[in-house]
Coordinates of C-alpha atoms in Angstrom, one line a residue:
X145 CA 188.7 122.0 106.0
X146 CA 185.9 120.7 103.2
X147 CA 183.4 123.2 102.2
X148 CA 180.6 120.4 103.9
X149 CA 182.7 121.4 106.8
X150 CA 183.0 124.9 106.5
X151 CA 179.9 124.8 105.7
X152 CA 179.0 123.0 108.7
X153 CA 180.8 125.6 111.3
X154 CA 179.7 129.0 110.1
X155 CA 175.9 127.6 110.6
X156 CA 176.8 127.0 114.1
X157 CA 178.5 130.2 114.5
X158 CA 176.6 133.1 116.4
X159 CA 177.4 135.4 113.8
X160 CA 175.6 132.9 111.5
X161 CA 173.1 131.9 113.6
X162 CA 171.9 135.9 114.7
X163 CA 171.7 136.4 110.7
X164 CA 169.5 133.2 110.0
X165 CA 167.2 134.3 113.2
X166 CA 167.0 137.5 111.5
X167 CA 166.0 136.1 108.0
X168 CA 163.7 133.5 109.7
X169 CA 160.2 134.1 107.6
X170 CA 158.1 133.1 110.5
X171 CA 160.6 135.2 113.0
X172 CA 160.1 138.0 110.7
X173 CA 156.2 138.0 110.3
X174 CA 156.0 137.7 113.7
X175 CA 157.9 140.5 115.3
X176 CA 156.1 143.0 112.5
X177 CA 153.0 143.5 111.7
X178 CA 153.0 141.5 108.8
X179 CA 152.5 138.8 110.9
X180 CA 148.9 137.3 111.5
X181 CA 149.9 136.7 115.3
X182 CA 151.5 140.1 115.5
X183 CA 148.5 141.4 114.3
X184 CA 146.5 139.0 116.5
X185 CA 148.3 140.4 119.9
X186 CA 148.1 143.7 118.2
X187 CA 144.3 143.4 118.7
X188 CA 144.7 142.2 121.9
X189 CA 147.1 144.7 123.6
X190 CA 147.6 147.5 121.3
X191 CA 150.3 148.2 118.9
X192 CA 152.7 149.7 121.5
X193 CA 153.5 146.7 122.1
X194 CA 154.9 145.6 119.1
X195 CA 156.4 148.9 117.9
X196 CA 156.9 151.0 121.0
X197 CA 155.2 154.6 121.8
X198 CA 155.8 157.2 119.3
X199 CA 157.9 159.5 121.3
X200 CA 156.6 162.4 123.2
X201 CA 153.3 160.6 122.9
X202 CA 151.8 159.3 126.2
X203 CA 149.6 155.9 125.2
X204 CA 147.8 153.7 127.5
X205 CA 148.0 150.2 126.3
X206 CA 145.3 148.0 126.1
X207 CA 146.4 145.7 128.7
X208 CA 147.1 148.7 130.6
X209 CA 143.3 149.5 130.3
X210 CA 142.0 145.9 130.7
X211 CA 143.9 146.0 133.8
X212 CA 142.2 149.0 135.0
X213 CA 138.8 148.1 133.8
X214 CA 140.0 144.9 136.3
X215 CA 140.9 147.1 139.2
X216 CA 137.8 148.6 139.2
X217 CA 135.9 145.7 140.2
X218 CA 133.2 145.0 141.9
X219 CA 131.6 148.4 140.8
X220 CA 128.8 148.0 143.7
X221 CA 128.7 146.2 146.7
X222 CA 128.0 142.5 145.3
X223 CA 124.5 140.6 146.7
X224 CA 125.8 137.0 145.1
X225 CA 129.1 135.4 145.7
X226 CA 128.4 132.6 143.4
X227 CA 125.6 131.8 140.8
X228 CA 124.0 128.0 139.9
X229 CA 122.1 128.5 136.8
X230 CA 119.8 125.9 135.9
X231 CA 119.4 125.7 132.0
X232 CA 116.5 124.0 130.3
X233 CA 117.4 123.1 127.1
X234 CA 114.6 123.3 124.6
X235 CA 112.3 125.7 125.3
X236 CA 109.7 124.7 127.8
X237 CA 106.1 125.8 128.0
X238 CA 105.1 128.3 129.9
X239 CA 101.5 127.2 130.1
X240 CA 102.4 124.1 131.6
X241 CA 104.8 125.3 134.3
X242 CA 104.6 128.8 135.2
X243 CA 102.1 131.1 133.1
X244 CA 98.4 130.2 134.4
X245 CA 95.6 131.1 131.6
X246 CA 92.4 130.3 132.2
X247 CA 90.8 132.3 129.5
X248 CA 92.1 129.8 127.5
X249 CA 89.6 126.9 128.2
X250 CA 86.6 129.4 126.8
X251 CA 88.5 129.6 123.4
X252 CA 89.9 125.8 123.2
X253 CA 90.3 124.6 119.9
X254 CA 89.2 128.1 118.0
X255 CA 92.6 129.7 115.6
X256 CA 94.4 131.8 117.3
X257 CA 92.7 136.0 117.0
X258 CA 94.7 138.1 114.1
X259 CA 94.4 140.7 116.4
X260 CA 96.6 138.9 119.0
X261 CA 98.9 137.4 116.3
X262 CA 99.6 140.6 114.6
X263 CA 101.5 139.2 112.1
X264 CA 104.2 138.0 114.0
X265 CA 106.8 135.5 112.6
X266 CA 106.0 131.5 112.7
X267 CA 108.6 128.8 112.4
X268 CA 108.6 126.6 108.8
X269 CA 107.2 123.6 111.6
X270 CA 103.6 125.4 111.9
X271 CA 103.8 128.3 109.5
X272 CA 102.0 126.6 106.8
X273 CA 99.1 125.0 109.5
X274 CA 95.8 125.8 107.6
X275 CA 95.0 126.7 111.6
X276 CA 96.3 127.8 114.6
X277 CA 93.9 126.1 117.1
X278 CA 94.1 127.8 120.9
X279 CA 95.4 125.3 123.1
X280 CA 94.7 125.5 127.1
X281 CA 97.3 123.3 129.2
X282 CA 95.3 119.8 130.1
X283 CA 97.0 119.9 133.8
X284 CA 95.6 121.9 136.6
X285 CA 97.1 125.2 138.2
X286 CA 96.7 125.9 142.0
X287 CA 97.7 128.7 144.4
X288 CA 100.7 128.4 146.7
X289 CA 102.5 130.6 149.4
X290 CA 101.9 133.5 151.0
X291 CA 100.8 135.3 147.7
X292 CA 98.5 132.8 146.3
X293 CA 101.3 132.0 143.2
X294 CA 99.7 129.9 140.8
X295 CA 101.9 126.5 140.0
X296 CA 101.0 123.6 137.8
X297 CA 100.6 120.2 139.6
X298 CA 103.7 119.5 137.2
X299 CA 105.6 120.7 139.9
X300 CA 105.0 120.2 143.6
X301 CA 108.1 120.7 145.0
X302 CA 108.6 123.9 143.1
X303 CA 105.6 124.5 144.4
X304 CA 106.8 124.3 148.4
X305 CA 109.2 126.7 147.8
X306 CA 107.7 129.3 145.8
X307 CA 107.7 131.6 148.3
X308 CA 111.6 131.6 147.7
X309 CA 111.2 132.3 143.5
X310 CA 110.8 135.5 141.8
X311 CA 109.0 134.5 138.6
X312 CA 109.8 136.6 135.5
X313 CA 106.7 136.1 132.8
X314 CA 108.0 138.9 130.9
X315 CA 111.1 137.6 129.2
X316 CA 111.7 137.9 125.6
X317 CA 114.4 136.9 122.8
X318 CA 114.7 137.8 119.4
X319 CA 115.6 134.0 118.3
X320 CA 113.2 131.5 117.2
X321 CA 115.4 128.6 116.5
X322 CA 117.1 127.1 119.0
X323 CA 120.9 127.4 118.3
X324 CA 120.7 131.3 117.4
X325 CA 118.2 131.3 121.0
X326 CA 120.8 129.2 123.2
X327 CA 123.7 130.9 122.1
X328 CA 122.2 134.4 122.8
X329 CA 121.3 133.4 126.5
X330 CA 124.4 131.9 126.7
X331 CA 126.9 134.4 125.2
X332 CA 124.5 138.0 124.7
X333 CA 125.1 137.3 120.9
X334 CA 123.0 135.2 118.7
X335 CA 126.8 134.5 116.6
X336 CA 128.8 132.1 117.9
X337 CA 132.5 133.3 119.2
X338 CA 131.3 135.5 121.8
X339 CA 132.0 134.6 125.4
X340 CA 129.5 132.6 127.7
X341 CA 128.4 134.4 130.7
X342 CA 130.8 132.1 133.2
X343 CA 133.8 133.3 131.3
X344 CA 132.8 136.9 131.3
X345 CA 132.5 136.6 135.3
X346 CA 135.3 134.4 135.5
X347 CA 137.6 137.1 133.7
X348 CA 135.7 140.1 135.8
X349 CA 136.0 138.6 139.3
X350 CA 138.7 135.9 139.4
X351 CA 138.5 133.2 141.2
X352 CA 137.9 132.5 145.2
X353 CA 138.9 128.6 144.9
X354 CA 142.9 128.0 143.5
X355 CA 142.5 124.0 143.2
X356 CA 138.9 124.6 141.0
X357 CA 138.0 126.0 137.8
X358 CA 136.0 129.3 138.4
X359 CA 133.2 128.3 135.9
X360 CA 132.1 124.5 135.9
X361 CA 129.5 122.6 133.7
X362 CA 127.5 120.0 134.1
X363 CA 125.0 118.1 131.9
X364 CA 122.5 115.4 132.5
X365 CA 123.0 111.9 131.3
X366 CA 119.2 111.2 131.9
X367 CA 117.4 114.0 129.6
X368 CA 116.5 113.3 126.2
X369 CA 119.2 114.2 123.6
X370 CA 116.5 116.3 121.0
X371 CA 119.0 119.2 120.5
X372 CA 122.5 119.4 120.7
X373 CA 124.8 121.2 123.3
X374 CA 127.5 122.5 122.1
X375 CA 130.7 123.2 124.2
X376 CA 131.1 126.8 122.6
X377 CA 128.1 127.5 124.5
X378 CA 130.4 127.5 128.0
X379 CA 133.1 128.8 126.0
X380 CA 135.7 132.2 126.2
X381 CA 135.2 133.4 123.1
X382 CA 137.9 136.2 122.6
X383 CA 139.0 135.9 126.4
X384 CA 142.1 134.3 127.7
X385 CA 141.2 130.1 127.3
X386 CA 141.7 130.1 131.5
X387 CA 137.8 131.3 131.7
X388 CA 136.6 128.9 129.5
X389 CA 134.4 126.8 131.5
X390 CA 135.2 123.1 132.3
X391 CA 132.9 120.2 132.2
X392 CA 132.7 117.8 134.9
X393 CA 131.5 114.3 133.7
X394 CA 129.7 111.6 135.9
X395 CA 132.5 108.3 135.2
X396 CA 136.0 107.7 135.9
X397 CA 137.5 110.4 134.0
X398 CA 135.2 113.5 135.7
X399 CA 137.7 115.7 133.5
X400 CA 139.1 114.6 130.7
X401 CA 143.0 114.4 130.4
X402 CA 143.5 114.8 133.8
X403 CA 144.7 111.8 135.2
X404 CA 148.1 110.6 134.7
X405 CA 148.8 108.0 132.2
X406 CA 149.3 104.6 133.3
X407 CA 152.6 104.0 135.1
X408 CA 153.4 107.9 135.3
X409 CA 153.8 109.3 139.3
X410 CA 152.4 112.5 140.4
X411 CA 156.5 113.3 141.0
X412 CA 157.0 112.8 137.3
X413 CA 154.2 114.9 136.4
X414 CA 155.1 117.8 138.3
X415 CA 158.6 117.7 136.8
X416 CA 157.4 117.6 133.4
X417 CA 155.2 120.6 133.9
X418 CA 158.1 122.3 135.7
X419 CA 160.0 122.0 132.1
X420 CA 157.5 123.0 129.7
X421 CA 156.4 125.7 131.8
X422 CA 160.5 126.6 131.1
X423 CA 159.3 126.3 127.5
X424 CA 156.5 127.9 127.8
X425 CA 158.5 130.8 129.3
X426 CA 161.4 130.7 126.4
X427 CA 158.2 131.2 123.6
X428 CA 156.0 133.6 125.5
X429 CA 159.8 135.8 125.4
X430 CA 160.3 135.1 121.8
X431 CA 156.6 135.6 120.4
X432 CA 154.6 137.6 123.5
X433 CA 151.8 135.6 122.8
X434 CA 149.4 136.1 125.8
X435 CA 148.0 132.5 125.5
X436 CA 151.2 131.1 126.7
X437 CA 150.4 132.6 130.1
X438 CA 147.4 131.2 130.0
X439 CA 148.0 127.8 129.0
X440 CA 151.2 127.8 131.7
X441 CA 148.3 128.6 134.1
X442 CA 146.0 125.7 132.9
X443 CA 148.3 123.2 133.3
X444 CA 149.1 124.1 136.7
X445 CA 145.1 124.1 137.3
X446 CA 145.0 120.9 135.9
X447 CA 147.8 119.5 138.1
X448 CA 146.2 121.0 141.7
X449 CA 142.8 119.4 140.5
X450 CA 144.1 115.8 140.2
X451 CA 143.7 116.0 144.0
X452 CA 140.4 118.5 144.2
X453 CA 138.3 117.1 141.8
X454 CA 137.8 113.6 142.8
X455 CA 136.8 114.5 146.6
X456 CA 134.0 116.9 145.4
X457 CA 132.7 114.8 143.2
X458 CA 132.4 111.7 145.5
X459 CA 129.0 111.8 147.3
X460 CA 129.0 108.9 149.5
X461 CA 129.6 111.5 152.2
X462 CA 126.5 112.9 151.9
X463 CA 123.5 111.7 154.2
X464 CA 120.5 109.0 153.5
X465 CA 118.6 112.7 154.2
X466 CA 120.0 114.7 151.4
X467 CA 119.6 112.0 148.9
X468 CA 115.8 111.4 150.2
X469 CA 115.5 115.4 149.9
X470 CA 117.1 115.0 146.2
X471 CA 115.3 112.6 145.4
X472 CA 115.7 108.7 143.8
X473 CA 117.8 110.0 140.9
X474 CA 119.8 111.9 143.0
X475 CA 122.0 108.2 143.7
X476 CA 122.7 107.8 140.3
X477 CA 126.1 110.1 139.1
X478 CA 125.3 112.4 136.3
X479 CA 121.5 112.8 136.6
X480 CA 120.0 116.2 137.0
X481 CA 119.1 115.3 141.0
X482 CA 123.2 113.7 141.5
X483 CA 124.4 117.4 139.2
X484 CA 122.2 119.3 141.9
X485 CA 124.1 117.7 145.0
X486 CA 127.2 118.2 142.6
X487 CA 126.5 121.9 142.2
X488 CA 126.1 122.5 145.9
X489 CA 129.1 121.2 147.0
X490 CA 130.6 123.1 144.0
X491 CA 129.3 126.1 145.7
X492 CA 130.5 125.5 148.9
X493 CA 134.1 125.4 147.4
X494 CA 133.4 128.9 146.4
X495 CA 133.0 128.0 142.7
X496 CA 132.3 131.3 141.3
X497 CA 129.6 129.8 138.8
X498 CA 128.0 126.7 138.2
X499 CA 125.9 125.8 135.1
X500 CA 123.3 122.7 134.4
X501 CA 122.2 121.6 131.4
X502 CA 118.4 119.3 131.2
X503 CA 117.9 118.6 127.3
X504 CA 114.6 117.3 126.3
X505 CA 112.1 120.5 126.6
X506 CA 111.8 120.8 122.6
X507 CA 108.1 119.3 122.7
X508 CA 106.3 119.7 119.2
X509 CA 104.4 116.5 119.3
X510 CA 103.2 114.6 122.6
X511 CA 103.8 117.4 124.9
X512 CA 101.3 116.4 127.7
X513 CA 103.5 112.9 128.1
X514 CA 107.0 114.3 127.6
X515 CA 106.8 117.6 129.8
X516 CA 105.4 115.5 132.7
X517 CA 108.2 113.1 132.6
X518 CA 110.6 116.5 132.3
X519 CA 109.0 117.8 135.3
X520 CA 109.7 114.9 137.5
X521 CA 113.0 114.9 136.6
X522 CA 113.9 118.2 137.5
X523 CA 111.6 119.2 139.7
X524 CA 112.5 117.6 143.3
X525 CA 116.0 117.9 143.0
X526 CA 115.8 122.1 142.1
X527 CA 113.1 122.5 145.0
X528 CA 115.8 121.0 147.4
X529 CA 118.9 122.4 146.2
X530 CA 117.0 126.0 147.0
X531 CA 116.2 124.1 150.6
X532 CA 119.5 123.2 151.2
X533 CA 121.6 125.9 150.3
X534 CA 119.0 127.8 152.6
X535 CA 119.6 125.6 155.2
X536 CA 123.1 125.8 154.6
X537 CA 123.2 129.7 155.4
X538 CA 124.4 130.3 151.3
X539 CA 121.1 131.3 149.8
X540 CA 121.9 134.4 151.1
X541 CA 124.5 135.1 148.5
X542 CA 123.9 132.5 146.0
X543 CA 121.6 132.7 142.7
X544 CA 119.6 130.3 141.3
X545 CA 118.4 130.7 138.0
X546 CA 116.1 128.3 136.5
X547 CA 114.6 128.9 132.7
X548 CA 115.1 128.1 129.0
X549 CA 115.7 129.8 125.3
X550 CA 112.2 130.9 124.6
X551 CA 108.8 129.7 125.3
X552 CA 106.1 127.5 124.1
X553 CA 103.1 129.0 121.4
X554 CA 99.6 128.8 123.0
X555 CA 98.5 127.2 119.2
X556 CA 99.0 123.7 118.8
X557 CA 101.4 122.6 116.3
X558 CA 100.3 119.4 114.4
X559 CA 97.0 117.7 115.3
X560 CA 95.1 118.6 118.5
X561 CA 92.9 116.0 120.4
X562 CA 91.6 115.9 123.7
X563 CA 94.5 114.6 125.4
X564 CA 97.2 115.1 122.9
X565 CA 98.7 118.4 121.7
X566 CA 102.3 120.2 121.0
X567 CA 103.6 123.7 121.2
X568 CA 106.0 125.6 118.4
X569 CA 109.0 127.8 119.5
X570 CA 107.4 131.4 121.1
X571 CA 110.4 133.6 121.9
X572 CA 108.3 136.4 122.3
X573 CA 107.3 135.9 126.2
X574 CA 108.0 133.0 128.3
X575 CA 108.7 132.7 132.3
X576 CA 112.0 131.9 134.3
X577 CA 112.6 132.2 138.0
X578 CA 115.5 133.5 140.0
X579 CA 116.0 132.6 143.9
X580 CA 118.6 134.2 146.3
X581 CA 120.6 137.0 146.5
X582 CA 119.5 140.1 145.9
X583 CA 116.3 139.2 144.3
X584 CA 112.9 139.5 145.7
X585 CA 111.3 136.3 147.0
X586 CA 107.8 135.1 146.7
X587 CA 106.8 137.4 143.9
X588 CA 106.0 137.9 139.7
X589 CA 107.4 140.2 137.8
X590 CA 105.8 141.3 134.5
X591 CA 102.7 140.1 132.7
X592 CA 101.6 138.6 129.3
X593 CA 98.4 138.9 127.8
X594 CA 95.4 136.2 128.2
X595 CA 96.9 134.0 125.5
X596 CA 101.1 134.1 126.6
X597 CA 101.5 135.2 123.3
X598 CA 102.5 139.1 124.0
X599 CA 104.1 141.0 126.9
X600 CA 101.5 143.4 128.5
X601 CA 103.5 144.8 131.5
X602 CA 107.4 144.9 132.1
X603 CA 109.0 143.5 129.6
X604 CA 112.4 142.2 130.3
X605 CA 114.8 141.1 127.2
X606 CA 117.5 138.6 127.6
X607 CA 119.9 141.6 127.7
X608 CA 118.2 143.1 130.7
X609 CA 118.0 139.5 132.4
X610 CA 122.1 139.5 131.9
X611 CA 122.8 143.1 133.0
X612 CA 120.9 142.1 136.1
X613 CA 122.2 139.1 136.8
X614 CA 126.1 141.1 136.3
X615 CA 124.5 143.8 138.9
X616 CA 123.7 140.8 141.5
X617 CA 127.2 140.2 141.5
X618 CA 128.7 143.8 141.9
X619 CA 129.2 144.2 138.3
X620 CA 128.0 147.2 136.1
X621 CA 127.5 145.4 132.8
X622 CA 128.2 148.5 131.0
X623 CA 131.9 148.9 132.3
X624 CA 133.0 145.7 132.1
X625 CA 134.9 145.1 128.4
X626 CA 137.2 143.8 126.7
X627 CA 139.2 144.9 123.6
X628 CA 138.8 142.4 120.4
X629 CA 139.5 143.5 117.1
X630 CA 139.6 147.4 117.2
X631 CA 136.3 147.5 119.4
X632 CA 135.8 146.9 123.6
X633 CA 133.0 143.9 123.4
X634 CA 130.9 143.2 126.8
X635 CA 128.2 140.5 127.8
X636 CA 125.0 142.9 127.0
X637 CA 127.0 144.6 123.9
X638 CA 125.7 148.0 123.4
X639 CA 122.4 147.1 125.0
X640 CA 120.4 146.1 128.3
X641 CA 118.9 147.9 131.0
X642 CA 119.3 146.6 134.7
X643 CA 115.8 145.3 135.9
X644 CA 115.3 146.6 139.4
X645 CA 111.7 146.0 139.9
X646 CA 113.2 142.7 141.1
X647 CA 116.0 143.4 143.1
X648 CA 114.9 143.1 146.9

């Protein structure tokens, strides 16, 4: 026999081929904790599971404990089922919408009082403005509902079910630019690489729907694109890539990747996924990676929502009625009114949590114009997805959220005329609404001072608004956690308080 030969049989021997497995570098820096993914897992699940228990030691693993942190859930007895929250991308005035000042109109045009300011931080858009003129809102505010809630004339429809809304005045954030701001609603950090809210509830309660994602996204086509969405911002962060949420697209690809390739049969699908989930198997053995199990799981998501996701996204079952209660838009796949219909029946699949996104609320320049077109695109369609998930029986135990990353300044930014006027970023106090479960109806919570410009009476920070919003759904935001790099990480992080002077 040649050497090539010889050569040639003792690599295919299993003596031979146990030694080269043994000597692999990236076998070897895996299984020890040399290895970046050992170390990776290591974070994950603890080093037992790498090198075993020290003996005589008892050790509960980290996966041990996330299971039990799991168990445990819901803490309370849960008021919401599912949540649809409404996301206003851009900041949008308060004194336009929500926040009626009428003080204002004695001091129009005069700088803004340095005993009001008190020093606070501007943006570089208006901090070198040789003035700060005071601003009132040129649309008028009237009283609805049984306690006399004061709505701009932006927003009729809002304004018919008020009675259903618990306005929040008092919200503040700590970020003034809008990245740092969205990401901090979005994620309880303003850093990105934390996990959204959906994931965090998708990883706490599971799912109540097999053939859907738990946490779905949807963004208008028909809002102005003045800042960028990015899809970190419905991502998992450090959590298993199942609870990342999924965008659902108007078009004929809804989800991306899903359908099969041209020529390819649902039969040969299944079979392929069959084998890799074999493969799958084999490396999740070799490497005890816990993103195998997740990705194994994704696929076979993917595969049951080739059939699921093209019924609930066709409406041409719904009624002449619901589209005239929706509104115009509401015909037209992928605007804010057809998303609304789109979330509802989302809902009614027991999608755990539903997000929308409306750009277009950034208004510097032009803001009398631009937030009165905003307002007519959002405002019939969220007015009658409250009315028909009421009518529906599912308001009950479904919240609505509605609000943005910060408020609106009452100073103009740039030149101020009699009709014309814009607002800088105000994170200090701005309004959002909830509706349904759990939270009172037909009533304001907190107060801001004559000029929106400080909090006067129950403040609630964006940490409080998501411990809250955890409560609604059974979940005490303090226990839930998860263990990433050496420390357990939760929604709120070491902060927020639950706000119960609106729970009903």
């Amino acid at each position: 026999m040649s050497h090539h030969h010889d050569d040639e049989f003792r690599l295919h021997t299993p003596d031979f081929q146990e030694l080269n497995k043994r000597l692999d570098r990236r076998h070897f820096l895996t299984k020890t904790s040399l290895g970046l993914g050992a170390l990776a897992v290591g974070s994950l699940f603890g080093t037992r599971h790498l090198f075993g228990a020290s003996p005589g030691i008892k050790e509960e693993s980290s996966a041990n404990l996330e299971e039990e942190i799991l168990k445990a859930l819901p803490h309370i007895a849960p008021k919401a089922k599912r949540v649809v929250y409404l996301f206003m991308a851009g900041g949008p005035s308060q004194f336009e919408t929500f926040d009626y000042k009428p003080k204002l109109y004695e001091m129009a045009g005069q700088n803004l009082p340095d005993s009001v300011r008190k020093g606070q931080r501007l943006t570089g858009m208006s901090a070198n403005q040789s003035a700060l003129p005071v601003v009132p809102s040129i649309y008028k505010f009237n009283q609805h509902g049984k306690n006399q809630t004061w709505i701009s004339e932006l927003l009729p429809y809002t304004a018919q079910v008020v009675d259903e809304l618990c306005l929040v005045k008092s919200i503040h954030s700590e970020a003034i630019n809008h990245d740092p701001a969205i990401t901090f609603f979005q994620t309880g950090n303003q850093l990105p690489g934390r996990p959204s809210i959906g994931s965090w509830v998708s990883y706490g309660l599971g799912s109540d729907n097999q053939n859907l994602p738990t946490f779905i996204v949807l963004v208008s086509k028909n809002a102005p694109r003045d800042q960028p969405l990015y899809a970190r911002l419905w991502g998992n962060g450090f959590l298993p890539s199942k609870h990342q949420g999924v965008q659902f697209r108007s078009g004929k690809d809804p989800v991306l990747f899903l359908n099969n390739p041209e020529g390819y049969e649902g039969n040969d699908r299944k079979e392929m996924l069959d084998y890799l989930t074999k493969l799958n198997q084999l490396q999740n053995e070799a490497y005890g990676d816990p993103e195998v199990d997740a990705r194994i799981a994704q696929y076979e998501m993917a595969y049951r929502m080739q059939t699921s996701v093209p019924e609930v996204m066709d409406l041409s079952g719904e009624s002449d009625e619901v589209f005239n209660l929706y509104g115009p838009d509401s015909r037209d796949s992928g605007t804010y009114a057809a998303n609304c219909i789109l979330a509802r029946k989302l809902l009614e699949k027991d999608v755990k949590f539903v997000q929308l996104y409306h750009q277009g609320w950034d208004q510097h320049g032009g803001l009398p114009k631009n937030i009165a077109n905003q307002c007519k695109q959002v405002d019939q369609a969220t007015a009658a997805l409250i009315i028909d998930l009421k009518r529906r029986g599912m308001l009950d135990d479904t919240l609505v959220i509605w609000g943005g990353e910060f408020g609106r300044t009452v100073y103009s930014q740039g030149k101020l005329t009699a009709d014309n006027y814009g607002r800088d970023h105000h994170p200090r106090c701005f309004t959002m609404w909830m509706a349904g479960a759990g939270v009172k109806a037909g009533v304001s919570y907190g107060e801001t001072d004559d000029f929106s410009y400080n909090i006067i009476k129950d403040p609630v920070h964006v940490h409080d608004f998501h411990a809250t919003l955890m409560h609604l759904l059974g979940v005490d935001h303090e226990r839930l956690t998860y263990k990433f790099q050496g420390r357990r990480f939760r929604l709120t992080d070491v902060h927020g308080k639950l706000v119960k002077g609106i729970l009903a």
